[in-house]
PDB file of C-alpha atoms and ligand atoms in Angstrom:
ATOM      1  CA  UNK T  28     183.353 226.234  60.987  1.00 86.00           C
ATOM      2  CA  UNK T  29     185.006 224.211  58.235  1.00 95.00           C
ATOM      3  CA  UNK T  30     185.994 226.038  55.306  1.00 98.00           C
ATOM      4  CA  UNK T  31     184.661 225.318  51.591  1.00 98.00           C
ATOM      5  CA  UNK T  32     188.045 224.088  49.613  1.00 98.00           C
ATOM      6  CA  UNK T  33     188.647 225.855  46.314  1.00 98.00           C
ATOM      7  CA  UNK T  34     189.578 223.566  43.793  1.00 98.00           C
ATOM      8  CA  UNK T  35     191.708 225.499  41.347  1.00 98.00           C
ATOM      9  CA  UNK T  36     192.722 222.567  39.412  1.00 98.00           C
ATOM     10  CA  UNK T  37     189.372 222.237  38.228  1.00 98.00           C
ATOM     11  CA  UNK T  38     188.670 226.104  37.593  1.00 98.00           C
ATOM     12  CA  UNK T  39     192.158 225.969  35.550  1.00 98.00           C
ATOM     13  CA  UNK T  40     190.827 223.399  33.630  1.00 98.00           C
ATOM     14  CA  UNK T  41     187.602 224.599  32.837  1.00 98.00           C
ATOM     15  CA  UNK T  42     189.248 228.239  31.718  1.00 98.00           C
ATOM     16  CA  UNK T  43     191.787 226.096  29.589  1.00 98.00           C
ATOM     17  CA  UNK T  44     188.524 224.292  27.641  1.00 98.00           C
ATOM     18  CA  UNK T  45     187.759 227.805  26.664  1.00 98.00           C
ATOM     19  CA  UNK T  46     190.855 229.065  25.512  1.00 98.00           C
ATOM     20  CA  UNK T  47     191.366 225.687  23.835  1.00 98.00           C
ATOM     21  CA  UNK T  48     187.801 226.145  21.868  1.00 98.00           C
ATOM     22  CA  UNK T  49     189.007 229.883  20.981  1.00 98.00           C
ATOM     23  CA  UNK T  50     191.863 228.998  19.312  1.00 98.00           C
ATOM     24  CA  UNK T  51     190.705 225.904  17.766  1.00 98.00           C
ATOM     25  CA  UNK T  52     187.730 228.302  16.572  1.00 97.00           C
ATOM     26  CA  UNK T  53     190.654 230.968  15.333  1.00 96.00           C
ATOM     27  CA  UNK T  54     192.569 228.567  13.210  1.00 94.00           C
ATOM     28  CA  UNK T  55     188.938 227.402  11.410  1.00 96.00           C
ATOM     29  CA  UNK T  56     188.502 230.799  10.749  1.00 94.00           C
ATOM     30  CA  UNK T  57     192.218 231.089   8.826  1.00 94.00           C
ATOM     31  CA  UNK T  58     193.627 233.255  12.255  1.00 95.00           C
ATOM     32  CA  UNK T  59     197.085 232.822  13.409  1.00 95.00           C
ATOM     33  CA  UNK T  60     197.929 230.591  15.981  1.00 97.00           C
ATOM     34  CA  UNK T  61     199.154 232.446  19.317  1.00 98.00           C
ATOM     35  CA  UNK T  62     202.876 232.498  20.247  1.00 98.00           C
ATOM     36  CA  UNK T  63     204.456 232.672  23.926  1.00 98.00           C
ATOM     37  CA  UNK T  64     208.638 232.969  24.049  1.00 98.00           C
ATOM     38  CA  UNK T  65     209.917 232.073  27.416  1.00 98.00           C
ATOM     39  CA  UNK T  66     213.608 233.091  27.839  1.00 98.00           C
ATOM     40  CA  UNK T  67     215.014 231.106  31.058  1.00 98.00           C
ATOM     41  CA  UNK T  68     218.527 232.244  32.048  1.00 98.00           C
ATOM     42  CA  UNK T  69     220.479 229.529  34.520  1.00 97.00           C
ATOM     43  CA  UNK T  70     219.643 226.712  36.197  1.00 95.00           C
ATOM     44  CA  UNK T  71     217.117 227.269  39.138  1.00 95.00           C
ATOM     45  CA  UNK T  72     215.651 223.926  39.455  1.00 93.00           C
ATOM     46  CA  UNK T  73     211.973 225.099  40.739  1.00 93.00           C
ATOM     47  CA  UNK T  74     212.244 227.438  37.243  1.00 96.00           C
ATOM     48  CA  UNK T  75     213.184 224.494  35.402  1.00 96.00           C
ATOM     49  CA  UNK T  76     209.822 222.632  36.462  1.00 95.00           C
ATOM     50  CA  UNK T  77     207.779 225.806  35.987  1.00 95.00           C
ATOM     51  CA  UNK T  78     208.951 226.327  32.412  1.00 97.00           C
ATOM     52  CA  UNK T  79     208.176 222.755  31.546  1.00 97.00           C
ATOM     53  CA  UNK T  80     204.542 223.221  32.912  1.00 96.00           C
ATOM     54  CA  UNK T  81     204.051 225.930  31.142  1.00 98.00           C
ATOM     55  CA  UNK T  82     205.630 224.628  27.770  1.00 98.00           C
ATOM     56  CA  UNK T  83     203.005 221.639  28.392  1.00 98.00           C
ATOM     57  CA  UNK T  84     200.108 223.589  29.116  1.00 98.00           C
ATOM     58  CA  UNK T  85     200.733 225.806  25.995  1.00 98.00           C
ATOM     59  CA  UNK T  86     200.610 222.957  23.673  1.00 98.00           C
ATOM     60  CA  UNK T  87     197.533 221.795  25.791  1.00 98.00           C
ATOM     61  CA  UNK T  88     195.281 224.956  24.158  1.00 98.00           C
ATOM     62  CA  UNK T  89     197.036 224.984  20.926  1.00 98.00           C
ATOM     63  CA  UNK T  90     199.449 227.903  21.652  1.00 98.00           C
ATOM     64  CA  UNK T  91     202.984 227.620  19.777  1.00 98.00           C
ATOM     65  CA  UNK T  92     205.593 227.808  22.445  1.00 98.00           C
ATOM     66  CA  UNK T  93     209.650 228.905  22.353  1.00 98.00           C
ATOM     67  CA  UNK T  94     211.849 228.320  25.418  1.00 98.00           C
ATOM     68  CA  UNK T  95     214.680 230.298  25.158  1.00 98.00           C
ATOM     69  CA  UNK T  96     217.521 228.962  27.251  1.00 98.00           C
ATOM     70  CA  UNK T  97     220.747 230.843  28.218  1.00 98.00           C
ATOM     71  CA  UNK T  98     223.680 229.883  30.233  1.00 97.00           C
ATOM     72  CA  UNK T  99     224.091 231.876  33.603  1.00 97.00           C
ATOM     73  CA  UNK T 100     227.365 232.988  32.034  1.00 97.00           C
ATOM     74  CA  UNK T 101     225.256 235.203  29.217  1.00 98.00           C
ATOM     75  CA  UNK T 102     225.521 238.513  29.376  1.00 98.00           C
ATOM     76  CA  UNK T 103     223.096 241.110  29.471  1.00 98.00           C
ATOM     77  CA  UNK T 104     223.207 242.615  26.526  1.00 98.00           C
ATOM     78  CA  UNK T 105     222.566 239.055  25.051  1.00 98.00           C
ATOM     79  CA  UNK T 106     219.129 238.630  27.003  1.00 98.00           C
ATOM     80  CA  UNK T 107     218.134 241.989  25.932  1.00 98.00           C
ATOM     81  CA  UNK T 108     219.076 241.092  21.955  1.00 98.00           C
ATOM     82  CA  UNK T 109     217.024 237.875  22.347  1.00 98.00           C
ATOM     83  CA  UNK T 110     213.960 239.974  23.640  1.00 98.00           C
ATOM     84  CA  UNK T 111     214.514 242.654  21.080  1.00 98.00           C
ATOM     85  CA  UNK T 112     214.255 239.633  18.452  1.00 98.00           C
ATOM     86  CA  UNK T 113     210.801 238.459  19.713  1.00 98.00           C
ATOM     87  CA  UNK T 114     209.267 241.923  20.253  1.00 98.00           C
ATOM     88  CA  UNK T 115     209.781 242.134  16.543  1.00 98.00           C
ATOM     89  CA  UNK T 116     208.905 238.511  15.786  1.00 98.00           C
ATOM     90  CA  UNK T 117     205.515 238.398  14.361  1.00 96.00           C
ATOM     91  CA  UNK T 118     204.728 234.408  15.371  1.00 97.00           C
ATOM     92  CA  UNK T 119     205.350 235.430  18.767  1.00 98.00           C
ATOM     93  CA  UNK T 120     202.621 237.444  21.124  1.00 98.00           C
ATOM     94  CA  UNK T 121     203.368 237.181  24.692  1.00 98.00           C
ATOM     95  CA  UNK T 122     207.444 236.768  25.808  1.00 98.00           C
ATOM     96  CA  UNK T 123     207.621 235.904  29.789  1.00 98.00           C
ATOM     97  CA  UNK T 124     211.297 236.261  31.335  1.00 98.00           C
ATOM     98  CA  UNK T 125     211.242 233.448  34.200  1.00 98.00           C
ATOM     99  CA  UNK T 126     212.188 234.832  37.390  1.00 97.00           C
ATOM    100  CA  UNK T 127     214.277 235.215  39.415  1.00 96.00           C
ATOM    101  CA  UNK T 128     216.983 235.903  36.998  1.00 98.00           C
ATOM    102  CA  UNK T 129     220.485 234.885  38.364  1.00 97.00           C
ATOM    103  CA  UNK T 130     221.458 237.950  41.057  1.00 96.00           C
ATOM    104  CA  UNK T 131     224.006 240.085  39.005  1.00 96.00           C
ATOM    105  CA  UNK T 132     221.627 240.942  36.456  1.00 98.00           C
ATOM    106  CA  UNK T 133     219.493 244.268  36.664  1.00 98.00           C
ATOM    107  CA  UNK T 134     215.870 242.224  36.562  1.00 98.00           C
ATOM    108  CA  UNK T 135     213.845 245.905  36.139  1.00 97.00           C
ATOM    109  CA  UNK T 136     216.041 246.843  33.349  1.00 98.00           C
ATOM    110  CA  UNK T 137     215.508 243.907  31.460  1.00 98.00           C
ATOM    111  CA  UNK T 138     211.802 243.236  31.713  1.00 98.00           C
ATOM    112  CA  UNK T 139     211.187 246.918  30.628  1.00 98.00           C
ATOM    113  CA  UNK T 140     212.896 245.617  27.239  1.00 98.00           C
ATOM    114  CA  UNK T 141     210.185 243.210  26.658  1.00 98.00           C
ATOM    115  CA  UNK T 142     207.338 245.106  24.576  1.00 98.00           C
ATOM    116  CA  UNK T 143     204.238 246.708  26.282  1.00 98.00           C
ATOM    117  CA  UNK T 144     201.885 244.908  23.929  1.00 98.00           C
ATOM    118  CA  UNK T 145     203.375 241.498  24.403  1.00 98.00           C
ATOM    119  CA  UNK T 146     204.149 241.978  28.414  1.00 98.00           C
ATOM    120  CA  UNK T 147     202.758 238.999  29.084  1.00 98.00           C
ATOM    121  CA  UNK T 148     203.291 238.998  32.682  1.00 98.00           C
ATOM    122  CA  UNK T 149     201.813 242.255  33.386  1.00 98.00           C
ATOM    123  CA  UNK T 150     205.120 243.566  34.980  1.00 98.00           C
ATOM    124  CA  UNK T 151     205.668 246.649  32.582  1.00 97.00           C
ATOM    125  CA  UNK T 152     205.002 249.680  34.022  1.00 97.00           C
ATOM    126  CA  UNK T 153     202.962 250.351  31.267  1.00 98.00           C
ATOM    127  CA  UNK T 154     200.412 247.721  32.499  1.00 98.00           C
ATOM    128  CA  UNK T 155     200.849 247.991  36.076  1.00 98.00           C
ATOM    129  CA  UNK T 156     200.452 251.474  35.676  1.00 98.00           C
ATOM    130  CA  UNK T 157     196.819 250.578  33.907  1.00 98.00           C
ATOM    131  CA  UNK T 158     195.966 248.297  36.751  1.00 98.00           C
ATOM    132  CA  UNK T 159     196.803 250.889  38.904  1.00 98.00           C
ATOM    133  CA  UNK T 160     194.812 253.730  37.475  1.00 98.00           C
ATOM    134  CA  UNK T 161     191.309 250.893  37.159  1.00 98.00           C
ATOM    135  CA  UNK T 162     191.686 250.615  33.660  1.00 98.00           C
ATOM    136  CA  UNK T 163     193.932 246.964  33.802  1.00 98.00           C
ATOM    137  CA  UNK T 164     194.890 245.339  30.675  1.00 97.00           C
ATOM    138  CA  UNK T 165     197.460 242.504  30.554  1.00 98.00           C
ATOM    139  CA  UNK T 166     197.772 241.717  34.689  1.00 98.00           C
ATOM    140  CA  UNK T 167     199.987 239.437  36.920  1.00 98.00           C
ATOM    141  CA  UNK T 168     199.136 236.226  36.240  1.00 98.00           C
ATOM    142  CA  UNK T 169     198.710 235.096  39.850  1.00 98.00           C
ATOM    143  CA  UNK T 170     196.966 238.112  41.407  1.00 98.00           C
ATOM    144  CA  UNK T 171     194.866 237.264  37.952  1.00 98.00           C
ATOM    145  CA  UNK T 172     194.062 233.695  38.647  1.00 98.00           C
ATOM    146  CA  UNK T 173     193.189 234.583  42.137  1.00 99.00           C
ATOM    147  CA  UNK T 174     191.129 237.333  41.069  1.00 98.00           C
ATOM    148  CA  UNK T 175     189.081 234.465  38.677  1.00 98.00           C
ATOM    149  CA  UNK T 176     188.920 231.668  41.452  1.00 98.00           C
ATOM    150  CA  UNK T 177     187.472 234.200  43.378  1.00 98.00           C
ATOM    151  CA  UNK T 178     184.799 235.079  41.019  1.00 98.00           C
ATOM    152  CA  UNK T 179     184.383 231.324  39.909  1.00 98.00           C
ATOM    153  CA  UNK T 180     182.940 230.628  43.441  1.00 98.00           C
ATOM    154  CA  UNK T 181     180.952 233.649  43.506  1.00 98.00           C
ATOM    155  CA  UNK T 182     182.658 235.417  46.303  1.00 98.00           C
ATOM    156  CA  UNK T 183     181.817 238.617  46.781  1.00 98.00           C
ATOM    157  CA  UNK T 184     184.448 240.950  48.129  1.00 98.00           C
ATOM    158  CA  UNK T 185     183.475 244.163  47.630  1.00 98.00           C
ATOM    159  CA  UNK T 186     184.099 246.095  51.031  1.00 98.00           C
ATOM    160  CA  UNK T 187     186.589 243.482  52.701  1.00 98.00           C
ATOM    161  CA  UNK T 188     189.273 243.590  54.729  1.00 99.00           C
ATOM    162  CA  UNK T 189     192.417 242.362  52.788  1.00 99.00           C
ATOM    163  CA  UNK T 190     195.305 241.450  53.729  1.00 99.00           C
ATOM    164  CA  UNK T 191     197.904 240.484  51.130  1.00 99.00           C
ATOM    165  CA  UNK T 192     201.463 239.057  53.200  1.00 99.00           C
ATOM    166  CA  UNK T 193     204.210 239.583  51.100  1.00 98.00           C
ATOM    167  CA  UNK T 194     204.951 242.667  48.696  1.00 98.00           C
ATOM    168  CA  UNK T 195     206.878 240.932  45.883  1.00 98.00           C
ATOM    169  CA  UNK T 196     206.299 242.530  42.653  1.00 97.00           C
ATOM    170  CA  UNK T 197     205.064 239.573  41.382  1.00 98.00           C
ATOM    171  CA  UNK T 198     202.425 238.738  43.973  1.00 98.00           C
ATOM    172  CA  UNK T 199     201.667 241.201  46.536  1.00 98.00           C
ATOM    173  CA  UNK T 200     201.665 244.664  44.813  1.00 98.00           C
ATOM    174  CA  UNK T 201     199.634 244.039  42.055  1.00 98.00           C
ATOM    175  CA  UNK T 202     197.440 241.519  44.011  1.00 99.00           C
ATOM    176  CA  UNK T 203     196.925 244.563  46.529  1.00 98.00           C
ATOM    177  CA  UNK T 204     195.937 246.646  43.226  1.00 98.00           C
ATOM    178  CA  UNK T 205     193.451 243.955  41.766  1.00 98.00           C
ATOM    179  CA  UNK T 206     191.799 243.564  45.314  1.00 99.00           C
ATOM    180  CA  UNK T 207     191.875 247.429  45.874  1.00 98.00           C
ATOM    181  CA  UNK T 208     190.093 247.695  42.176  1.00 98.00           C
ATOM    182  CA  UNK T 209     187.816 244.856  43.492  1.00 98.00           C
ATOM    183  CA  UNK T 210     186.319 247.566  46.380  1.00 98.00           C
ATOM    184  CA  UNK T 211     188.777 245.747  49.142  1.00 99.00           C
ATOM    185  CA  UNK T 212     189.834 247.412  51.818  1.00 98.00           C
ATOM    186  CA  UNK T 213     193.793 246.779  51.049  1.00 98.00           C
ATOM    187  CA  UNK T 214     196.703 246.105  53.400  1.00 98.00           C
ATOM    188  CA  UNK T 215     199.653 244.946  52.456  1.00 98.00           C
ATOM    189  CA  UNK T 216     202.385 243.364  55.158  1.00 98.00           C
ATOM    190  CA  UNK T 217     205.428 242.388  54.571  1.00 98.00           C
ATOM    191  CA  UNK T 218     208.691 241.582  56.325  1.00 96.00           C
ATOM    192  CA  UNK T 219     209.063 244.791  58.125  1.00 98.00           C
ATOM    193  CA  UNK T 220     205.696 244.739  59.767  1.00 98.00           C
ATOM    194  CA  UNK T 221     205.214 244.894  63.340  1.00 98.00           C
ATOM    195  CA  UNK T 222     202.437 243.671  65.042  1.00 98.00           C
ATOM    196  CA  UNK T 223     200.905 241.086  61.760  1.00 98.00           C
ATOM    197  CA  UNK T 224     199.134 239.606  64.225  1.00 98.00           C
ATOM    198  CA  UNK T 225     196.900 242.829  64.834  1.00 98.00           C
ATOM    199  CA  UNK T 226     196.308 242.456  60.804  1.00 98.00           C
ATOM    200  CA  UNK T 227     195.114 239.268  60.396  1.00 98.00           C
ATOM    201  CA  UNK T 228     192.816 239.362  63.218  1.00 98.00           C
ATOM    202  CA  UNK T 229     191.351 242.228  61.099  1.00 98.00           C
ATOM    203  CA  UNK T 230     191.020 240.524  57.795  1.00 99.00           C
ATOM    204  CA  UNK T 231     188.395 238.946  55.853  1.00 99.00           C
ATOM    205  CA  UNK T 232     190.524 238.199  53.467  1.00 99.00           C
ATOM    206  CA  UNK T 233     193.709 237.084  53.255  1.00 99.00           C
ATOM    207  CA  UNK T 234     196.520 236.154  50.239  1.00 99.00           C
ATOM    208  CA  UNK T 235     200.089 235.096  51.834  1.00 98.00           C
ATOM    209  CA  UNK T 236     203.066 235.068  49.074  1.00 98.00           C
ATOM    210  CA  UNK T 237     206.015 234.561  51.569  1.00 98.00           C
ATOM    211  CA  UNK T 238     207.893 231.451  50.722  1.00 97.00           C
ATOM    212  CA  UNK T 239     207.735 230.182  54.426  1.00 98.00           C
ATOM    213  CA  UNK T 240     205.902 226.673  54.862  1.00 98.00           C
ATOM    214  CA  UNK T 241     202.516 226.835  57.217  1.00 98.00           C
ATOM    215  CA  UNK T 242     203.628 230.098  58.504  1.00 98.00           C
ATOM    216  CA  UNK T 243     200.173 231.143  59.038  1.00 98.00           C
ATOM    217  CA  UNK T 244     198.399 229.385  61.569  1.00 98.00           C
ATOM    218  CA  UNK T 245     194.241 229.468  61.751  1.00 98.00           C
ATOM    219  CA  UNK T 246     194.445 230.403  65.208  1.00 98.00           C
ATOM    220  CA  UNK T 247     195.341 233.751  63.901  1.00 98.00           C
ATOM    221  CA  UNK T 248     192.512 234.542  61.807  1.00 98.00           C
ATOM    222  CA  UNK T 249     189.287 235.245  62.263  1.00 98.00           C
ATOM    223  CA  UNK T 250     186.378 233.209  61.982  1.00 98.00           C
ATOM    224  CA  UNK T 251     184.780 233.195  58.611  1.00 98.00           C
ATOM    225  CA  UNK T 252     187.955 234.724  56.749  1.00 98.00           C
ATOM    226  CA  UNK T 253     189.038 233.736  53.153  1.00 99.00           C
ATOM    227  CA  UNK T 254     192.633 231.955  52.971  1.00 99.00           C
ATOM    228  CA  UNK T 255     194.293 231.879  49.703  1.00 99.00           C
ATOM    229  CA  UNK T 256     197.709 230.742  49.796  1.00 98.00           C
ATOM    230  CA  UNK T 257     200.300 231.334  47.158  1.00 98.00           C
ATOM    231  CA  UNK T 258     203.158 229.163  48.397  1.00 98.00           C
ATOM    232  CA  UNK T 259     204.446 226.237  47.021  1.00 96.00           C
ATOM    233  CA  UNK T 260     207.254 224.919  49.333  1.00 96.00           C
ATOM    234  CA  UNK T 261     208.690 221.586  49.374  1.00 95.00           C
ATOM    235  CA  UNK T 262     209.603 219.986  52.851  1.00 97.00           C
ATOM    236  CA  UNK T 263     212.409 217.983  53.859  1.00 96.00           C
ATOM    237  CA  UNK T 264     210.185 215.139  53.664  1.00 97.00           C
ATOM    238  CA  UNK T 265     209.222 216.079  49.990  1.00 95.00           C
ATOM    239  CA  UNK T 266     205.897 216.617  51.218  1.00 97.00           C
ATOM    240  CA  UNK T 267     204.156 220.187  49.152  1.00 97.00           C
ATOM    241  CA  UNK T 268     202.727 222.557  51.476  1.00 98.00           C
ATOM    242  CA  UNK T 269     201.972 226.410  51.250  1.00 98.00           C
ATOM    243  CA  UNK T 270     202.526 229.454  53.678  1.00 98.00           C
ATOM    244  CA  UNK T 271     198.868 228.941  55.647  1.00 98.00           C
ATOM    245  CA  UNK T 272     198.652 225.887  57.780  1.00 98.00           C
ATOM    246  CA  UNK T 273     195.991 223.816  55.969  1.00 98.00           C
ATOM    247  CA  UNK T 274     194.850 222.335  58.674  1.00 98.00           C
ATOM    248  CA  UNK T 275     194.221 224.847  61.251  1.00 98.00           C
ATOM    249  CA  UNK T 276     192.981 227.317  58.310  1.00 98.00           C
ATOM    250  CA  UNK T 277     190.555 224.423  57.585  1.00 98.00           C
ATOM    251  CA  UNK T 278     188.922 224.470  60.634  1.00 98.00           C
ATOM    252  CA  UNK T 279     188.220 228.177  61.320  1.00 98.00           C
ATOM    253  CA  UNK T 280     188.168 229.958  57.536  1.00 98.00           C
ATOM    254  CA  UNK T 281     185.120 229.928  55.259  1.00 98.00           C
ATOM    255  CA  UNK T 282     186.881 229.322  52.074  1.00 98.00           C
ATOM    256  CA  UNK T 283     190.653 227.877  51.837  1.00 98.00           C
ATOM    257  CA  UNK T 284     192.674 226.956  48.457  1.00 98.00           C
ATOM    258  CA  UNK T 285     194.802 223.758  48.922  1.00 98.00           C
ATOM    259  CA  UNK T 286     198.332 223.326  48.128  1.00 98.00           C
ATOM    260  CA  UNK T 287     198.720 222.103  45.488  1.00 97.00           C
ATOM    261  CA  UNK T 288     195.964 222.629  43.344  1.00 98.00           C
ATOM    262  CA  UNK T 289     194.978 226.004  44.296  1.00 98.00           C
ATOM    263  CA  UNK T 290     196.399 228.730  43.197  1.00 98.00           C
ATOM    264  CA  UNK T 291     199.391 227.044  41.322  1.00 97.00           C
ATOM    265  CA  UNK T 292     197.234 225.721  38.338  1.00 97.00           C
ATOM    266  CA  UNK T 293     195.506 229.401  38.106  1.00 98.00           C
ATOM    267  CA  UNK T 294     198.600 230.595  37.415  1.00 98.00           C
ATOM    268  CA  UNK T 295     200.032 228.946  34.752  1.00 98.00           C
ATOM    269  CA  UNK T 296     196.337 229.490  33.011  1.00 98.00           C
ATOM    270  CA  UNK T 297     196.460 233.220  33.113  1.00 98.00           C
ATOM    271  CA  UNK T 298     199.622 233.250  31.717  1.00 98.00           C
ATOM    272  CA  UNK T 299     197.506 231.634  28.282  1.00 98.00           C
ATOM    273  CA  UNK T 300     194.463 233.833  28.776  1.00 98.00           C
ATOM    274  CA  UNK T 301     197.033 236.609  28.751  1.00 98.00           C
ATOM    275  CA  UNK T 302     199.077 235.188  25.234  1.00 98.00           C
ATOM    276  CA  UNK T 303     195.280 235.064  23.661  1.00 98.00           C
ATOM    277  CA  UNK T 304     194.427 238.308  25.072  1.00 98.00           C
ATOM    278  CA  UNK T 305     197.313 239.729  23.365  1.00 98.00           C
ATOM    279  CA  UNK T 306     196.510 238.344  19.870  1.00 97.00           C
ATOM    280  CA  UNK T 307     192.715 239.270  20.398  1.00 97.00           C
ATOM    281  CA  UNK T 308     193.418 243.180  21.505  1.00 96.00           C
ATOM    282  CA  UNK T 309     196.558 244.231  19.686  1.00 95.00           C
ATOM    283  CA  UNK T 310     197.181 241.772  16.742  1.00 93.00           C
ATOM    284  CA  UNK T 311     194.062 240.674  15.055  1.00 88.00           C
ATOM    285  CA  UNK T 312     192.569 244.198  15.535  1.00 66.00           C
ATOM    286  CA  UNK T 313     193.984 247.597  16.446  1.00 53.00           C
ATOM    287  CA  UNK T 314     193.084 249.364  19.744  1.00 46.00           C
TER     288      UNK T 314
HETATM  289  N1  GUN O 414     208.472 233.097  38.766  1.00 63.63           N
HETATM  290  C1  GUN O 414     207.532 232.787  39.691  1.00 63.63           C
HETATM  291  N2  GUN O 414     206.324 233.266  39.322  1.00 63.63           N
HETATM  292  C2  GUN O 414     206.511 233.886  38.136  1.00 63.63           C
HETATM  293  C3  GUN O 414     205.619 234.574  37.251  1.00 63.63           C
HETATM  294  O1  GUN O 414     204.412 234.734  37.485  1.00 63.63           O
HETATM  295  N3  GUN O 414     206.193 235.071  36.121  1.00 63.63           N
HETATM  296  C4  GUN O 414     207.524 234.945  35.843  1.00 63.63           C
HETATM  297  N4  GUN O 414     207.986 235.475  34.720  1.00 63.63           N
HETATM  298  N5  GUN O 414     208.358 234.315  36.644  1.00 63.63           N
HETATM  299  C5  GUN O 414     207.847 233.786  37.781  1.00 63.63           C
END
C-alpha cells in the first residue's frame, strides 16, 4: 500500500483565503480589524522563527499583529503586567504567550493571566475544560489544524483506534480530547509507556508529538493506518524531518502528512481562525 500524502500547505492556504475574504468583508462593512499580541520572553531560536511566521501570516489575512519581546532577565510580574495590559486593550483579541518560556518561570501561572475570551491558544482551563466536556470553543491550535486536515480529506474517524504519542499540553492532551470528541477510541502514550509497540500495532490512527526525528518506523504500524506527524526536527545535516519515518510510513499507511508542509502550516492557520473567532463570538456580539 502507498499512502495518500496530505498536503497541509495547501489546506492552510485555502482556510487563509477565507479568513482573508472575512476580514476584508468586515472592514467593508465598518468592523474592526482583528488583533493578535504575541509576548516572546528570551531567545529560543526555533521561537524566534515561529513568531516571525506567525507575524507574516497575520498580516497575510489582514489581522493587526503586536510582538511583545522581553529579555530572559524580565521578571514575572512584568510578563503578567504586559498581559494584564492587552486583556484590557480593546485593538487586541487573541494574546498567545510563545512557549516554552525560559525554565524559572511558573508557565501555568502565567497563561491563566491571559483572559478566557482572548485565550487564543486554547490552553485556559476555561477552554480546555469546554473541549473536555464536548462543548469546545477556542481549541489548541495544532490538535485544531489536525482536526481540519482531517476533515478536508474527508476522513472519517468515527470509531478508530487512536493513538496520540506524546502528552504535552500543547499537543497530546487536547489532541486526545478533540479525537475522543471525534468518536475515537483514545490512547495516549507517552514516555513512561511500556510495551508502545503493542499500541501502535493497534491503531488506526496515529498523531506522534515527541520531538525525536523518524522515531516511528512503518514497520510498526499496521497496514492501512493514518500517520500524522507533528515534529519538526532539524538534522545535523540541516535536513527537516518529523517523528514518523516518511519513508517506511509511506509504504504501509493509507494517509501520511509530510514534514514540512503538513501539519506545521495548519498550525499557524488555526492560530488566525482562532483571533477571528474571538472577534466574531465575544466582541462584535455578546454570547
Ligand atoms: N510553541 C510551540 N507550539 C506552540 C503553540 O501552539 N502555542 C504557543 N503559544 N507556543 C507554542
Amino acid at each position: 500500500m502507498i499512502a495518500k500524502i496530505i498536503n497541509g500547505t495547501k489546506i492552510a492556504l485555502k482556510i487563509q483565503n477565507k479568513i482573508k475574504k472575512k476580514i476584508h468583508k468586515r472592514k467593508k462593512n465598518g468592523l474592526f480589524q482583528p488583533g493578535l499580541a504575541v509576548v516572546f520572553v528570551g531567545n529560543n531560536i526555533s521561537s524566534k522563527i515561529y513568531v516571525k511566521n506567525k507575524k507574516i501570516a497575520c498580516k497575510k489575512v489582514g489581522i493587526i499583529s503586536k510582538i511583545c519581546r522581553l529579555s530572559i532577565s524580565v521578571t514575572e510580574k512584568k510578563i503578567i503586567h504586559t498581559i494584564k495590559n492587552f486583556n484590557s486593550d480593546p485593538t487586541i483579541h487573541g494574546i498567545l504567550i510563545q512557549l516554552p518560556l525560559p525554565k524559572k518561570f511558573d508557565t501555568q501561572k502565567i497563561l491563566r493571566k491571559i483572559s478566557y475570551k482572548k485565550d487564543v491558544d486554547g490552553f485556559h482551563p476555561f477552554n480546555i475544560g469546554l473541549l473536555c466536556q464536548r462543548n469546545p470553543r477556542l481549541r489548541a491550535c495544532t490538535p485544531l489544524g489536525i482536526m481540519n486536515l482531517l476533515k478536508s480529506y474527508q476522513i472519517k474517524i468515527k470509531g478508530l483506534n487512536a493513538l496520540i504519542i506524546g502528552a504535552s499540553n500543547i499537543v497530546g492532551r487536547p489532541m486526545m480530547l478533540e479525537l475522543l470528541l471525534a468518536g475515537c477510541t483514545t490512547t495516549i502514550a507517552h514516555k513512561f509507556t511500556k510495551n508502545l509497540n503493542q499500541y501502535v500495532k493497534n491503531a488506526d490512527l496515529i498523531v506522534i508529538a515527541i520531538g525525536k526525528p523518524n522515531f516511528l518506523h512503518g514497520k510498526w504500524i499496521k497496514k492501512g493506518a493514518i500517520i500524522i506527524d507533528v515534529g519538526i526536527n532539524r538534522l545535523k545535516n540541516g535536513q527537516i524531518v518529523g517523528d514518523a519515518d516518511f519513508n517506511s510510513n509511506y509504504l504501509r499507511a493509507s494517509y501520511i502528512t509530510p514534514v514540512p508542509g503538513g501539519v506545521g502550516p495548519m498550525t499557524v492557520t488555526s492560530l488566525l481562525q482562532n483571533t477571528l473567532y474571538i472577534c466574531e463570538n465575544y466582541y462584535d456580539k455578546k454570547f
